Amino acid sequence: MPQAEALLGRFRAAHTQVLGVSVDSVYSHASWGASLGGVSFPLLADFNPKGEVARSFGVYLENAGITDRATILIDSAGVVRHASSVGPGGQRDIAA
């Protein structure tokens, strides 16, 4: 998320909204965001029904009950322009 935060100006210039999404609760998101020193974009709780948003993008890991680490870019018309995931334990570089 620090990489997304660092690139936020570029996303805003491209009329793109950055969102963090996970199956964690809003309380977990608040604690996690605070541990990072704050996050200036919304963190969405894909909590109930658990993983529904992640499932729609094919990044929910049914057996583990968690969301895969993924980057999905949707333009202002609602068209998915990019979707990728790195798998459990993998690292991603949003700048790439």
PDB file of C-alpha atoms in Angstrom:
ATOM      1  CA  MET A   1       0.000   0.000   0.000  1.00  0.00           C
ATOM      2  CA  PRO A   2       2.845   2.465   0.512  1.00  0.00           C
ATOM      3  CA  GLN A   3       3.573   2.140  -3.223  1.00  0.00           C
ATOM      4  CA  ALA A   4      -0.041   2.992  -4.074  1.00  0.00           C
ATOM      5  CA  GLU A   5       0.135   5.929  -1.674  1.00  0.00           C
ATOM      6  CA  ALA A   6       3.335   7.169  -3.364  1.00  0.00           C
ATOM      7  CA  LEU A   7       1.687   6.976  -6.807  1.00  0.00           C
ATOM      8  CA  LEU A   8      -1.630   8.494  -5.710  1.00  0.00           C
ATOM      9  CA  GLY A   9      -0.999  11.760  -7.567  1.00  0.00           C
ATOM     10  CA  ARG A  10      -0.515   9.897 -10.839  1.00  0.00           C
ATOM     11  CA  PHE A  11      -3.690   7.865 -10.304  1.00  0.00           C
ATOM     12  CA  ARG A  12      -5.682  11.001  -9.514  1.00  0.00           C
ATOM     13  CA  ALA A  13      -4.298  12.747 -12.623  1.00  0.00           C
ATOM     14  CA  ALA A  14      -5.590   9.770 -14.625  1.00  0.00           C
ATOM     15  CA  HIS A  15      -9.024  10.122 -12.944  1.00  0.00           C
ATOM     16  CA  THR A  16      -8.517   6.777 -11.208  1.00  0.00           C
ATOM     17  CA  GLN A  17      -9.762   5.949  -7.710  1.00  0.00           C
ATOM     18  CA  VAL A  18      -7.447   3.778  -5.621  1.00  0.00           C
ATOM     19  CA  LEU A  19      -9.164   1.335  -3.248  1.00  0.00           C
ATOM     20  CA  GLY A  20      -7.814  -1.317  -0.929  1.00  0.00           C
ATOM     21  CA  VAL A  21     -10.027  -4.397  -0.644  1.00  0.00           C
ATOM     22  CA  SER A  22      -9.733  -7.408   1.641  1.00  0.00           C
ATOM     23  CA  VAL A  23     -11.962  -9.818   3.533  1.00  0.00           C
ATOM     24  CA  ASP A  24     -10.832  -8.221   6.815  1.00  0.00           C
ATOM     25  CA  SER A  25     -13.263  -6.171   8.883  1.00  0.00           C
ATOM     26  CA  VAL A  26     -13.406  -2.380   8.911  1.00  0.00           C
ATOM     27  CA  TYR A  27     -11.842  -2.524  12.388  1.00  0.00           C
ATOM     28  CA  SER A  28      -8.888  -4.508  11.077  1.00  0.00           C
ATOM     29  CA  HIS A  29      -8.512  -2.031   8.204  1.00  0.00           C
ATOM     30  CA  ALA A  30      -8.528   0.910  10.623  1.00  0.00           C
ATOM     31  CA  SER A  31      -5.818  -0.683  12.748  1.00  0.00           C
ATOM     32  CA  TRP A  32      -3.720  -1.667   9.713  1.00  0.00           C
ATOM     33  CA  GLY A  33      -4.055   1.789   8.140  1.00  0.00           C
ATOM     34  CA  ALA A  34      -3.010   3.407  11.416  1.00  0.00           C
ATOM     35  CA  SER A  35       0.034   1.121  11.617  1.00  0.00           C
ATOM     36  CA  LEU A  36       1.102   2.513   8.229  1.00  0.00           C
ATOM     37  CA  GLY A  37       0.764   6.077   9.467  1.00  0.00           C
ATOM     38  CA  GLY A  38      -2.561   6.497   7.677  1.00  0.00           C
ATOM     39  CA  VAL A  39      -3.932   5.645   4.270  1.00  0.00           C
ATOM     40  CA  SER A  40      -5.490   8.419   2.180  1.00  0.00           C
ATOM     41  CA  PHE A  41      -7.717   6.204   0.038  1.00  0.00           C
ATOM     42  CA  PRO A  42     -10.662   3.980   0.994  1.00  0.00           C
ATOM     43  CA  LEU A  43     -10.153   0.465   2.363  1.00  0.00           C
ATOM     44  CA  LEU A  44     -13.163  -1.703   1.587  1.00  0.00           C
ATOM     45  CA  ALA A  45     -14.161  -4.671   3.743  1.00  0.00           C
ATOM     46  CA  ASP A  46     -15.211  -7.545   1.475  1.00  0.00           C
ATOM     47  CA  PHE A  47     -16.536  -9.131   4.648  1.00  0.00           C
ATOM     48  CA  ASN A  48     -20.197 -10.032   4.137  1.00  0.00           C
ATOM     49  CA  PRO A  49     -20.846 -11.952   2.062  1.00  0.00           C
ATOM     50  CA  LYS A  50     -17.207 -12.867   2.576  1.00  0.00           C
ATOM     51  CA  GLY A  51     -15.088 -12.458  -0.551  1.00  0.00           C
ATOM     52  CA  GLU A  52     -17.937 -11.549  -2.919  1.00  0.00           C
ATOM     53  CA  VAL A  53     -16.023  -8.695  -4.573  1.00  0.00           C
ATOM     54  CA  ALA A  54     -12.839 -10.780  -4.804  1.00  0.00           C
ATOM     55  CA  ARG A  55     -14.800 -13.677  -6.338  1.00  0.00           C
ATOM     56  CA  SER A  56     -16.136 -11.368  -9.046  1.00  0.00           C
ATOM     57  CA  PHE A  57     -12.536 -10.655 -10.103  1.00  0.00           C
ATOM     58  CA  GLY A  58     -11.345 -14.256  -9.710  1.00  0.00           C
ATOM     59  CA  VAL A  59      -8.959 -13.501  -6.843  1.00  0.00           C
ATOM     60  CA  TYR A  60     -10.723 -15.157  -3.899  1.00  0.00           C
ATOM     61  CA  LEU A  61      -8.952 -18.274  -2.610  1.00  0.00           C
ATOM     62  CA  GLU A  62     -11.839 -20.538  -1.588  1.00  0.00           C
ATOM     63  CA  ASN A  63      -9.737 -23.153   0.223  1.00  0.00           C
ATOM     64  CA  ALA A  64      -7.891 -20.551   2.300  1.00  0.00           C
ATOM     65  CA  GLY A  65     -10.908 -18.257   2.811  1.00  0.00           C
ATOM     66  CA  ILE A  66      -8.869 -15.177   1.891  1.00  0.00           C
ATOM     67  CA  THR A  67      -8.353 -12.809  -1.002  1.00  0.00           C
ATOM     68  CA  ASP A  68      -5.327 -13.287  -3.227  1.00  0.00           C
ATOM     69  CA  ARG A  69      -2.928 -10.358  -3.509  1.00  0.00           C
ATOM     70  CA  ALA A  70      -4.185  -8.644  -6.616  1.00  0.00           C
ATOM     71  CA  THR A  71      -4.080  -5.397  -8.518  1.00  0.00           C
ATOM     72  CA  ILE A  72      -7.176  -4.482 -10.532  1.00  0.00           C
ATOM     73  CA  LEU A  73      -7.512  -1.216 -12.437  1.00  0.00           C
ATOM     74  CA  ILE A  74     -10.977  -0.075 -13.510  1.00  0.00           C
ATOM     75  CA  ASP A  75     -11.468   3.062 -15.606  1.00  0.00           C
ATOM     76  CA  SER A  76     -14.085   5.740 -14.974  1.00  0.00           C
ATOM     77  CA  ALA A  77     -16.492   3.952 -17.339  1.00  0.00           C
ATOM     78  CA  GLY A  78     -16.311   0.799 -15.200  1.00  0.00           C
ATOM     79  CA  VAL A  79     -14.146  -1.152 -17.653  1.00  0.00           C
ATOM     80  CA  VAL A  80     -11.469  -3.401 -16.130  1.00  0.00           C
ATOM     81  CA  ARG A  81      -8.219  -2.260 -17.758  1.00  0.00           C
ATOM     82  CA  HIS A  82      -5.818  -4.455 -15.791  1.00  0.00           C
ATOM     83  CA  ALA A  83      -6.085  -7.419 -13.438  1.00  0.00           C
ATOM     84  CA  SER A  84      -3.248  -9.462 -11.994  1.00  0.00           C
ATOM     85  CA  SER A  85      -2.521 -11.472  -8.875  1.00  0.00           C
ATOM     86  CA  VAL A  86       0.696 -12.824  -7.453  1.00  0.00           C
ATOM     87  CA  GLY A  87      -0.509 -15.786  -5.403  1.00  0.00           C
ATOM     88  CA  PRO A  88      -0.172 -16.464  -1.696  1.00  0.00           C
ATOM     89  CA  GLY A  89       3.004 -15.069  -0.192  1.00  0.00           C
ATOM     90  CA  GLY A  90       4.086 -13.351  -3.410  1.00  0.00           C
ATOM     91  CA  GLN A  91       5.108  -9.746  -3.731  1.00  0.00           C
ATOM     92  CA  ARG A  92       3.775  -7.236  -6.215  1.00  0.00           C
ATOM     93  CA  ASP A  93       5.114  -3.920  -7.357  1.00  0.00           C
ATOM     94  CA  ILE A  94       2.310  -1.551  -8.317  1.00  0.00           C
ATOM     95  CA  ALA A  95       4.855   0.666 -10.075  1.00  0.00           C
ATOM     96  CA  ALA A  96       5.654  -2.082 -12.586  1.00  0.00           C
TER      97      ALA A  96
END
